[in-house]
Tab-separated table of C-alpha atoms in Angstrom:
chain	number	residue	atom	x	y	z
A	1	UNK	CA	0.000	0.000	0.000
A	2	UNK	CA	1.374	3.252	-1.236
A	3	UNK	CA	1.703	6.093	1.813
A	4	UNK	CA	-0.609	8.262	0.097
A	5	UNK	CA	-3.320	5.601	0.285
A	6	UNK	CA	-3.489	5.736	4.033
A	7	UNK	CA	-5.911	8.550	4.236
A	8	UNK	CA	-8.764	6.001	2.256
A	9	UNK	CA	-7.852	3.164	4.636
A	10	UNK	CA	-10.486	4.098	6.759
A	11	UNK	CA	-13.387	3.552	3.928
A	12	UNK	CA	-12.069	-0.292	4.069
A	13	UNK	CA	-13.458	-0.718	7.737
A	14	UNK	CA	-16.699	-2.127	6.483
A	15	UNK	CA	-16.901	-4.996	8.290
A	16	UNK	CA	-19.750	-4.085	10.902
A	17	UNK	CA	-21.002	-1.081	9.232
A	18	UNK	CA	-20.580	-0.839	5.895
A	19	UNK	CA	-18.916	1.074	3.048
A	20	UNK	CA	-19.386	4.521	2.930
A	21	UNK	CA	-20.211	5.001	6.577
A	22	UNK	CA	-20.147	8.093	7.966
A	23	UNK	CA	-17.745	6.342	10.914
A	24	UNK	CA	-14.576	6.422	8.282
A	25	UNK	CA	-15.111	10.393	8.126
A	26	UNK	CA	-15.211	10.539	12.098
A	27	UNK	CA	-12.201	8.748	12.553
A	28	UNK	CA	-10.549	11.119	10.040
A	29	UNK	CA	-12.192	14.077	11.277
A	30	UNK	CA	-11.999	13.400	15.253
A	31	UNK	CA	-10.107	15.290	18.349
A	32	UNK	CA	-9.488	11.958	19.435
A	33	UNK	CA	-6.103	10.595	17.893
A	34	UNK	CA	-6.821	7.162	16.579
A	35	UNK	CA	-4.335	5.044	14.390
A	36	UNK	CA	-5.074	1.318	12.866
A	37	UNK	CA	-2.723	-1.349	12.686
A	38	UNK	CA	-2.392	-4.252	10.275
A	39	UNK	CA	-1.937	-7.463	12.042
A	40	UNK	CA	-1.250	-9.196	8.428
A	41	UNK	CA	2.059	-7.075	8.231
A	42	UNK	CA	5.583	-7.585	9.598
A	43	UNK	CA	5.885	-5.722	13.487
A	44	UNK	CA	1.918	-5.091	13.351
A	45	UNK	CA	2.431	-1.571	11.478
A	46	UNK	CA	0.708	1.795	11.660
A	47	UNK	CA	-1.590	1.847	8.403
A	48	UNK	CA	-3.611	4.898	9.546
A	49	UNK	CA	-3.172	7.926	11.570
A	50	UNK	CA	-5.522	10.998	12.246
A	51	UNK	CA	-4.080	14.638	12.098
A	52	UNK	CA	-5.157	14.730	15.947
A	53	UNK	CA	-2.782	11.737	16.591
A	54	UNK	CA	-0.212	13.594	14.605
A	55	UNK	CA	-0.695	16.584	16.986
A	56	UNK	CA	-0.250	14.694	19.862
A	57	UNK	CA	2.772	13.154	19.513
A	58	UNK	CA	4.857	15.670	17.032
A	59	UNK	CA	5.465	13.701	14.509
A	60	UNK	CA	4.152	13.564	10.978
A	61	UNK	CA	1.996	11.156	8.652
A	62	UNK	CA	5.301	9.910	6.661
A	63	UNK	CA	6.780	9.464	10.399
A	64	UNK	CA	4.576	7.287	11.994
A	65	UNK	CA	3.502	5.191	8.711
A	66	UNK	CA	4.559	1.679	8.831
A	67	UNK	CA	5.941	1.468	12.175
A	68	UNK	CA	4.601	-0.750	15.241
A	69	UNK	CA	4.020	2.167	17.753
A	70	UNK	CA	6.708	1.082	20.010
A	71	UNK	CA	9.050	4.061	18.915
A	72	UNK	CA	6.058	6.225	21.587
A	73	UNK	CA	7.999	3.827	24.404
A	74	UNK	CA	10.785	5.353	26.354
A	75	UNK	CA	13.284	4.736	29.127
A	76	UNK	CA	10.141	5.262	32.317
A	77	UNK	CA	7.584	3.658	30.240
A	78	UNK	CA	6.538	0.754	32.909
A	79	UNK	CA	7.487	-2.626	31.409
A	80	UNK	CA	4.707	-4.507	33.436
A	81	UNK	CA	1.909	-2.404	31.845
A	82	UNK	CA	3.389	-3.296	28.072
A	83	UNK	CA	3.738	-6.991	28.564
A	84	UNK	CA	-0.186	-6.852	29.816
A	85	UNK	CA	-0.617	-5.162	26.788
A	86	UNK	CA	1.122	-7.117	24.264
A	87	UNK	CA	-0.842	-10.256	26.234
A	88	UNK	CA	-4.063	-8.734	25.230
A	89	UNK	CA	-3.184	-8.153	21.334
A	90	UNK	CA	-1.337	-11.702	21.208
A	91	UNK	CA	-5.072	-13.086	22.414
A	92	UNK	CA	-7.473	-10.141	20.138
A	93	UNK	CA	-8.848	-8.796	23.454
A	94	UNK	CA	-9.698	-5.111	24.263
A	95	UNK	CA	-7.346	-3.376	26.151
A	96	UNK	CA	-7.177	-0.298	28.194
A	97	UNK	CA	-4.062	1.073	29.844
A	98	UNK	CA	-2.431	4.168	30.632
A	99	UNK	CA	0.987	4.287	29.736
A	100	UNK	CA	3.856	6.651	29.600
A	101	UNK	CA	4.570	7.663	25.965
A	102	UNK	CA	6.939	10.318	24.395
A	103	UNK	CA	6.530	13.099	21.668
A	104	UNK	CA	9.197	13.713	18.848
A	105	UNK	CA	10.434	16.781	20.599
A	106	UNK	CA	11.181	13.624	23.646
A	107	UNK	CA	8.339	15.267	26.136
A	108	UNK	CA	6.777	12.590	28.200
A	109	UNK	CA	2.476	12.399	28.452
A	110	UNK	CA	0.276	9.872	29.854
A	111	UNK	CA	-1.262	8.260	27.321
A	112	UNK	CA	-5.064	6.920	27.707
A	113	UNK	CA	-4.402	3.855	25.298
A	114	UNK	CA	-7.479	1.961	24.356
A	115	UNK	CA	-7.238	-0.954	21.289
A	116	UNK	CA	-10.013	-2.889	20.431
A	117	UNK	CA	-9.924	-5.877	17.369
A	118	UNK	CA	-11.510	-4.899	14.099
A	119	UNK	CA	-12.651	-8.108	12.646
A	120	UNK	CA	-14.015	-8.895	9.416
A	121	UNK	CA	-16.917	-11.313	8.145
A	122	UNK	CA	-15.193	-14.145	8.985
A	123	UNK	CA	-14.443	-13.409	12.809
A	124	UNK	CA	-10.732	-13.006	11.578
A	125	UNK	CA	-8.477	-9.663	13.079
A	126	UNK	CA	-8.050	-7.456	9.927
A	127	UNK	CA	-6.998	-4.567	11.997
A	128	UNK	CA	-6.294	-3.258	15.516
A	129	UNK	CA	-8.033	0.382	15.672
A	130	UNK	CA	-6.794	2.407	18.836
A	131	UNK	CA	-7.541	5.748	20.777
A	132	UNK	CA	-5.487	7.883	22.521
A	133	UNK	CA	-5.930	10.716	25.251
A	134	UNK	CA	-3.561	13.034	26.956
A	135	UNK	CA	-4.340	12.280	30.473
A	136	UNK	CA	-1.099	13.719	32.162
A	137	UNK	CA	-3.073	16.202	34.441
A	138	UNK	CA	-5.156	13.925	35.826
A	139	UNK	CA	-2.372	11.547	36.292
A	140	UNK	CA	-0.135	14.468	37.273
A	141	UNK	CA	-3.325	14.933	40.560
A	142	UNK	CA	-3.856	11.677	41.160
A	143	UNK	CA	0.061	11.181	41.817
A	144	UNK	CA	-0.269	15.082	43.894
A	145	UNK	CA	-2.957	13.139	45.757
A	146	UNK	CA	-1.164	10.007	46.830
A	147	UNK	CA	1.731	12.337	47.507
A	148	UNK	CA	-0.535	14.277	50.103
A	149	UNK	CA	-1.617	11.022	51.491
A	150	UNK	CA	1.350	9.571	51.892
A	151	UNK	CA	2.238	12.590	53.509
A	152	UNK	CA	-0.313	12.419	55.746
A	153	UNK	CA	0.117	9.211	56.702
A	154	UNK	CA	3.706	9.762	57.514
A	155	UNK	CA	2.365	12.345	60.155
A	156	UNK	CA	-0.327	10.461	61.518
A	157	UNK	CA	2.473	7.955	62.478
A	158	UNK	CA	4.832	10.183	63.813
A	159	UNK	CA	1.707	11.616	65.717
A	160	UNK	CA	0.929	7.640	66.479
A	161	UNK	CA	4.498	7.445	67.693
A	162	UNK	CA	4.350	10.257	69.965
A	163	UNK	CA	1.016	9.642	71.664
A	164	UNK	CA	1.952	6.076	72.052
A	165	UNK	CA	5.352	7.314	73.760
A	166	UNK	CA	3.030	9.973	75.565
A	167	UNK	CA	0.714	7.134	76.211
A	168	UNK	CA	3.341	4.065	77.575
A	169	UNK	CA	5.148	7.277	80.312
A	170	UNK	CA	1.901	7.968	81.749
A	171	UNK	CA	0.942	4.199	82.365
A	172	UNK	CA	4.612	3.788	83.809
A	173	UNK	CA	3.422	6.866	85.695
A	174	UNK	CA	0.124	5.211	87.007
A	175	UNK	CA	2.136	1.945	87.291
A	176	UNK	CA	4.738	3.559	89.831
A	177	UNK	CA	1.673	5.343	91.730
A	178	UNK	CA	-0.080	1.773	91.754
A	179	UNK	CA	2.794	0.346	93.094
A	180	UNK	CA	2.883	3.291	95.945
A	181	UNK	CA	-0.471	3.548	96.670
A	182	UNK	CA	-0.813	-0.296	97.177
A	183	UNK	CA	2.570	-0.313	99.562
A	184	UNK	CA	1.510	2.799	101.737
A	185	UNK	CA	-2.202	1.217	102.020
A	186	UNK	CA	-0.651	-2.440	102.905
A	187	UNK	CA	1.222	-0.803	105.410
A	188	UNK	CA	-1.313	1.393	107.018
A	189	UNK	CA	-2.883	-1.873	107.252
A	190	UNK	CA	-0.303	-3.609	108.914
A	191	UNK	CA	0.049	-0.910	111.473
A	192	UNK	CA	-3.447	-1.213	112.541
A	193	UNK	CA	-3.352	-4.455	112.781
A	194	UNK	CA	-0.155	-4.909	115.382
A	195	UNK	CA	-1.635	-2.205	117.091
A	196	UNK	CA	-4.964	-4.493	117.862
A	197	UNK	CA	-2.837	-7.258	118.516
A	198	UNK	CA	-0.937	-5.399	121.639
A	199	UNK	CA	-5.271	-3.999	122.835
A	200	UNK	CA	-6.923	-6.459	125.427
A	201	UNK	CA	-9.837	-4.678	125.147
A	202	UNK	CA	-12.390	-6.164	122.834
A	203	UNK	CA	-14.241	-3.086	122.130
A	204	UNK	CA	-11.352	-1.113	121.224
A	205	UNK	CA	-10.046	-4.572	118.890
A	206	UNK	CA	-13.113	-4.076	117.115
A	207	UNK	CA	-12.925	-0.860	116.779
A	208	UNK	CA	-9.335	-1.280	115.218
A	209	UNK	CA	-10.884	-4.195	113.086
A	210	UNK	CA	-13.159	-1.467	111.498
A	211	UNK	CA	-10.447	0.718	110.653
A	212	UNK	CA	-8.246	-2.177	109.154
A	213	UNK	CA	-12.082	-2.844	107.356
A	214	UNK	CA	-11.939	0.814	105.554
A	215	UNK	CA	-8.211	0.573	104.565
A	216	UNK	CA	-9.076	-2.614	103.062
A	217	UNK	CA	-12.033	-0.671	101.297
A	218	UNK	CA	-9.884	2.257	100.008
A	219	UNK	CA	-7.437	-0.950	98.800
A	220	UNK	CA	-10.256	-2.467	96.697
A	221	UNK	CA	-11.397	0.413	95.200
A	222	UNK	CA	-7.451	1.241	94.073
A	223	UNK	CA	-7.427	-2.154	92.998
A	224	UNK	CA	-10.440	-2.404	90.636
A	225	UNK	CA	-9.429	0.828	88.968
A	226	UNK	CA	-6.054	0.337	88.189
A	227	UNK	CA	-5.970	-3.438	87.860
A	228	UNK	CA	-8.545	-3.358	85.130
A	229	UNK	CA	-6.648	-0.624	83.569
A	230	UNK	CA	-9.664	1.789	83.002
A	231	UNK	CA	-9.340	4.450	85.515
A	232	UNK	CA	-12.306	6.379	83.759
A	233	UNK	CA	-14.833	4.419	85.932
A	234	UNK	CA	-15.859	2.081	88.836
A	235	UNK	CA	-18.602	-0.273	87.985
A	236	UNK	CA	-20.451	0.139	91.337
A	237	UNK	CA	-22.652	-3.451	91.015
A	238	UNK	CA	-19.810	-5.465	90.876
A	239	UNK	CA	-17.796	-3.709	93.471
A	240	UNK	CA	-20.580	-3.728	95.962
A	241	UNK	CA	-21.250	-7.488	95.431
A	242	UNK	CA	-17.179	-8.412	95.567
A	243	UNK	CA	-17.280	-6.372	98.904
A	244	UNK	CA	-20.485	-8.447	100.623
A	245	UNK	CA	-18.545	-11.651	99.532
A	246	UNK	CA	-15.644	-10.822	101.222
A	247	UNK	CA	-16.912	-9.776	104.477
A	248	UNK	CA	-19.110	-12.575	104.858
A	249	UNK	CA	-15.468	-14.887	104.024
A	250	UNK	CA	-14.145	-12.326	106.954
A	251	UNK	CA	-17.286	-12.561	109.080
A	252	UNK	CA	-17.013	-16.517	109.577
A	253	UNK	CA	-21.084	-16.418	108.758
A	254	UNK	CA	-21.705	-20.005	107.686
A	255	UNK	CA	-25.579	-18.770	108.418
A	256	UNK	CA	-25.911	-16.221	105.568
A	257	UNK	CA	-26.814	-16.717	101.492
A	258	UNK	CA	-26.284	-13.784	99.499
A	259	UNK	CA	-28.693	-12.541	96.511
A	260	UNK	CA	-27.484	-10.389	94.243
A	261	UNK	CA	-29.290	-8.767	91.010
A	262	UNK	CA	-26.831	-6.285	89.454
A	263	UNK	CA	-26.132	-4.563	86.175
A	264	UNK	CA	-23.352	-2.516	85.218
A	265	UNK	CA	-23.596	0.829	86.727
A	266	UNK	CA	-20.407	3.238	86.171
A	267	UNK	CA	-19.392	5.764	88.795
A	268	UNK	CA	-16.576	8.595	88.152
A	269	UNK	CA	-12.988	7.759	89.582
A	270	UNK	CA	-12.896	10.930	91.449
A	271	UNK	CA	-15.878	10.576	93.737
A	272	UNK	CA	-14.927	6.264	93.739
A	273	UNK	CA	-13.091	6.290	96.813
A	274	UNK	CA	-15.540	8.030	98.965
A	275	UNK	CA	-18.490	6.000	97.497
A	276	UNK	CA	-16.520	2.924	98.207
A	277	UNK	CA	-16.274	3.968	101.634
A	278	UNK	CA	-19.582	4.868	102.313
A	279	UNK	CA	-20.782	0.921	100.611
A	280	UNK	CA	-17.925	-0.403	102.680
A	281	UNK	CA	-19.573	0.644	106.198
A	282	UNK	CA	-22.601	-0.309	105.131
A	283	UNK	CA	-22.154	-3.797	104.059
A	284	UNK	CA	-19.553	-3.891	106.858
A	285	UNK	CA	-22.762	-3.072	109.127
A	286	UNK	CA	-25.196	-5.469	107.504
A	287	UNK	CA	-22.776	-8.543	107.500
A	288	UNK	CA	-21.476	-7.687	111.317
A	289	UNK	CA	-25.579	-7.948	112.501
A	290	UNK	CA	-25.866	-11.446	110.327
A	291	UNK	CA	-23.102	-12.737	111.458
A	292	UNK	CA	-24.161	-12.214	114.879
A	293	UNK	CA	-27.951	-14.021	114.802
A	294	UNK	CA	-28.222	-18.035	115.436
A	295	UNK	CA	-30.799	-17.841	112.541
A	296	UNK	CA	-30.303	-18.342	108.514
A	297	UNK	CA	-30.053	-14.898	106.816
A	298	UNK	CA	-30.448	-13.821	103.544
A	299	UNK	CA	-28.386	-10.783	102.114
A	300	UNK	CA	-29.817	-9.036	99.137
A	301	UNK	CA	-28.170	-6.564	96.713
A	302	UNK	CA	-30.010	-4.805	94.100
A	303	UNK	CA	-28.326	-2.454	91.832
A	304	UNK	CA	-30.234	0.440	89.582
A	305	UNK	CA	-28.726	3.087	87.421
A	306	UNK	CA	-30.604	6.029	85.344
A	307	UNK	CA	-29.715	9.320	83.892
A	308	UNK	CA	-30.275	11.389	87.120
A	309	UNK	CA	-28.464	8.382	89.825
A	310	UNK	CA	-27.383	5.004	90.572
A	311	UNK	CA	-29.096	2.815	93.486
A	312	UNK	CA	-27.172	0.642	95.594
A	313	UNK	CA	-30.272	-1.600	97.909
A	314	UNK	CA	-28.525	-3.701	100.421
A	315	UNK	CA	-31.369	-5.560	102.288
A	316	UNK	CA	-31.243	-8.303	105.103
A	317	UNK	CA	-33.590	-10.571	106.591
A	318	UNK	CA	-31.909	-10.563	110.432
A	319	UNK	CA	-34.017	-9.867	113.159
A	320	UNK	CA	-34.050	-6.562	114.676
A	321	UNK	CA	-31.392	-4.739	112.034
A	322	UNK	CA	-30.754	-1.139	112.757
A	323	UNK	CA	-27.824	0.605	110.624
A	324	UNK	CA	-25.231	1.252	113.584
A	325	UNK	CA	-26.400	-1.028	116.363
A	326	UNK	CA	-23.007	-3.092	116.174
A	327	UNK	CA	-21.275	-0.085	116.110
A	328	UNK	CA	-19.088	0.401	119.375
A	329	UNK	CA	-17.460	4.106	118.917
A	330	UNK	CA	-20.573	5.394	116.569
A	331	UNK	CA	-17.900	6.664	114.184
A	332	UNK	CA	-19.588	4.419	110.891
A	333	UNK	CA	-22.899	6.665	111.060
A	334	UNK	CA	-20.932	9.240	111.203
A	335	UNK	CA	-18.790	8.886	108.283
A	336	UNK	CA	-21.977	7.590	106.075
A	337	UNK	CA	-24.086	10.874	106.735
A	338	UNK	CA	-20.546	13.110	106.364
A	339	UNK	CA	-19.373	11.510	103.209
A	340	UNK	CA	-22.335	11.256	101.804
A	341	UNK	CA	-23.491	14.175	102.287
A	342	UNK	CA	-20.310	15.447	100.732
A	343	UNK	CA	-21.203	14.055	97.356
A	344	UNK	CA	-25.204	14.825	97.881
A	345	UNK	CA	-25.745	11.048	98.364
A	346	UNK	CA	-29.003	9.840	100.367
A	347	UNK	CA	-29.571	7.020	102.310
A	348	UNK	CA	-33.316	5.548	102.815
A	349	UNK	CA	-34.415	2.358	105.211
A	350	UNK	CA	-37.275	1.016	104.581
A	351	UNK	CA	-38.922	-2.164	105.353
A	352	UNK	CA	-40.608	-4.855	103.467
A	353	UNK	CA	-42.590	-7.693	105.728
A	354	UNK	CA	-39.129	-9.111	107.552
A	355	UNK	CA	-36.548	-7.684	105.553
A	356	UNK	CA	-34.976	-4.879	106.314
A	357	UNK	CA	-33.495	-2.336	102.997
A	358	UNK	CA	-30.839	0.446	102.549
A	359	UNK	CA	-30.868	2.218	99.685
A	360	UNK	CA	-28.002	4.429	98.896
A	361	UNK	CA	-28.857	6.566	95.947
A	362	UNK	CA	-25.781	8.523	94.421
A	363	UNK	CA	-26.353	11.353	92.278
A	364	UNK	CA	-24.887	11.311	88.755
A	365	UNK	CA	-23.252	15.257	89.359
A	366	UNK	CA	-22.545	14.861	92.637
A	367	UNK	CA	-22.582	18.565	94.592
């Protein structure tokens, strides 16, 4: 085929919609550069180029003519991308890539490459027809794009880094406090407790018993907010209960069943210690009377919890319960209407046939 042919070649693409088609003028006419390709020939040459292909890459009709587009390729053109598309001719398959091309004047563009089979009435490949688009600026963002990303994910993990290292001094900080807290309260403890051993007196060994009783208190509550490792909250239910199972343990009271209906109900670490406190004498109270009757007795705990409070019911059914009667020095009530009052905390009895009830109600924002 003589050079000068080429701009006809397009009236030959009859195969799917005939001679004559207004299509051949289009792909003359176009902005779109398009070029066809003869499979049939050596190298699969260039048989057809547009003037908007020619425009695109520089060079001119007697340039391109004859050539396998290859000479577009240059030294960054990815190799992966061209052996997916050589794949895709080798089978007749459409193909869309973008690749890295060069003009004649060696500028680089991105290249919107689409080739599609042209076959003729027999299903065989006459031609390869292909489209091309100068996509460098959206390239050109997308690349600005991952660049910011990857930017920003570089500073996210620094940031990461340094609120982790932030993060593992404080709970080296709350460990070493922890550690403190736990020695100083262990040895308040131990204090108390040689002092009771050197009393004769039983009243005042009770009396130091109660004491050792609210250090242990103040212990538990450390313990259940630091061990857990959430010191945002106390969950009030299950402290409460842990406390009545421990004191009847410490009570010896082989007479008293415990019945507990909790839920989780989340008090403030700031106000935990003296709500502890205050739960502490009173279950300290309840168990001391149980332990003390020659009859079975039932402990009950109910826990409640809205938007305004949380409920703490401790109800027994000993005989003749009265919050303080097996108090010797009359220090508990005192420290259960002064704490609580502190925080704006109330404290009801009540009675139901023979059980006896305390409800502690603690305010959500406590005074």
């Amino acid at each position: 085929m003589r050079k000068h042919d080429d701009w006809h070649l397009t009236d030959r693409l009859d195969y799917s919609l005939g001679r004559g088609d207004p299509f051949a003028a289009a792909v003359r006419a176009t902005r779109m550069a398009m070029i066809v390709t003869n499979p049939a020939l050596p190298d699969n040459p260039i048989v057809f180029a547009n003037d908007a292909f020619l425009n695109l890459t520089g060079y001119s009709r007697e340039e391109v003519l004859g050539r396998n587009c290859r000479f577009l390729q240059g030294a960054d053109t990815d190799r992966a991308t061209l052996v997916r598309l050589r794949e895709s001719i080798a089978k007749g398959q459409d193909t869309a890539v973008d690749l890295l091309n060069y003009r004649k004047d060696g500028s680089s563009f991105w290249n919107a490459l689409y080739i599609s089979p042209v076959r003729d009435e027999r299903g065989e490949i006459a031609f390869f027809f292909a489209s091309q688009l100068d996509v460098s600026a959206r390239v050109e963002e997308r690349r600005r794009i991952e660049r910011q990303k990857d930017i920003v994910e570089s500073e996210v993990l620094q940031r990461t880094a340094e609120l982790e290292a932030a993060l593992t001094a404080k709970i080296q900080l709350l460990d070493e406090l922890d550690h403190r807290v736990k020695n100083n309260l262990a040895m308040i403890g131990s204090f108390v407790r040689m002092q009771a051993r050197t009393v004769d007196d039983e009243r005042l060994k009770r009396m130091a018993e109660a004491t050792m009783a609210r250090v242990e208190t103040l212990s538990t509550v450390h313990r259940r907010l630091y061990n857990k490792g959430d010191v945002l909250s106390l969950d009030i239910g299950e402290f409460t209960q842990n406390m009545l199972y421990a004191a009847v343990r410490a009570s010896g009271g082989n007479n008293m069943t415990l019945r507990a209906n909790t839920t989780l109900c989340e008090i403030r670490p700031d106000i935990a210690p003296t709500v502890g406190v205050v739960i502490g004498e009173l279950v300290q109270d309840i168990t001391l009377h149980a332990a003390d009757c020659d009859d079975a007795v039932e402990i009950g705990l109910e826990i409640g919890c809205d938007m305004s409070a949380s409920r703490v019911t401790l109800s027994t059914t000993a005989p003749g319960y009265a919050i303080g009667a097996m108090d010797d020095d009359g220090l508990r009530q005192v420290l259960i209407r002064r704490l609580g009052g502190a925080l704006g905390m109330t404290l009801d009895e009540s009675r139901s046939g023979a059980r006896s009830c305390l409800t502690l109600t603690i305010p959500v924002s406590p005074k």
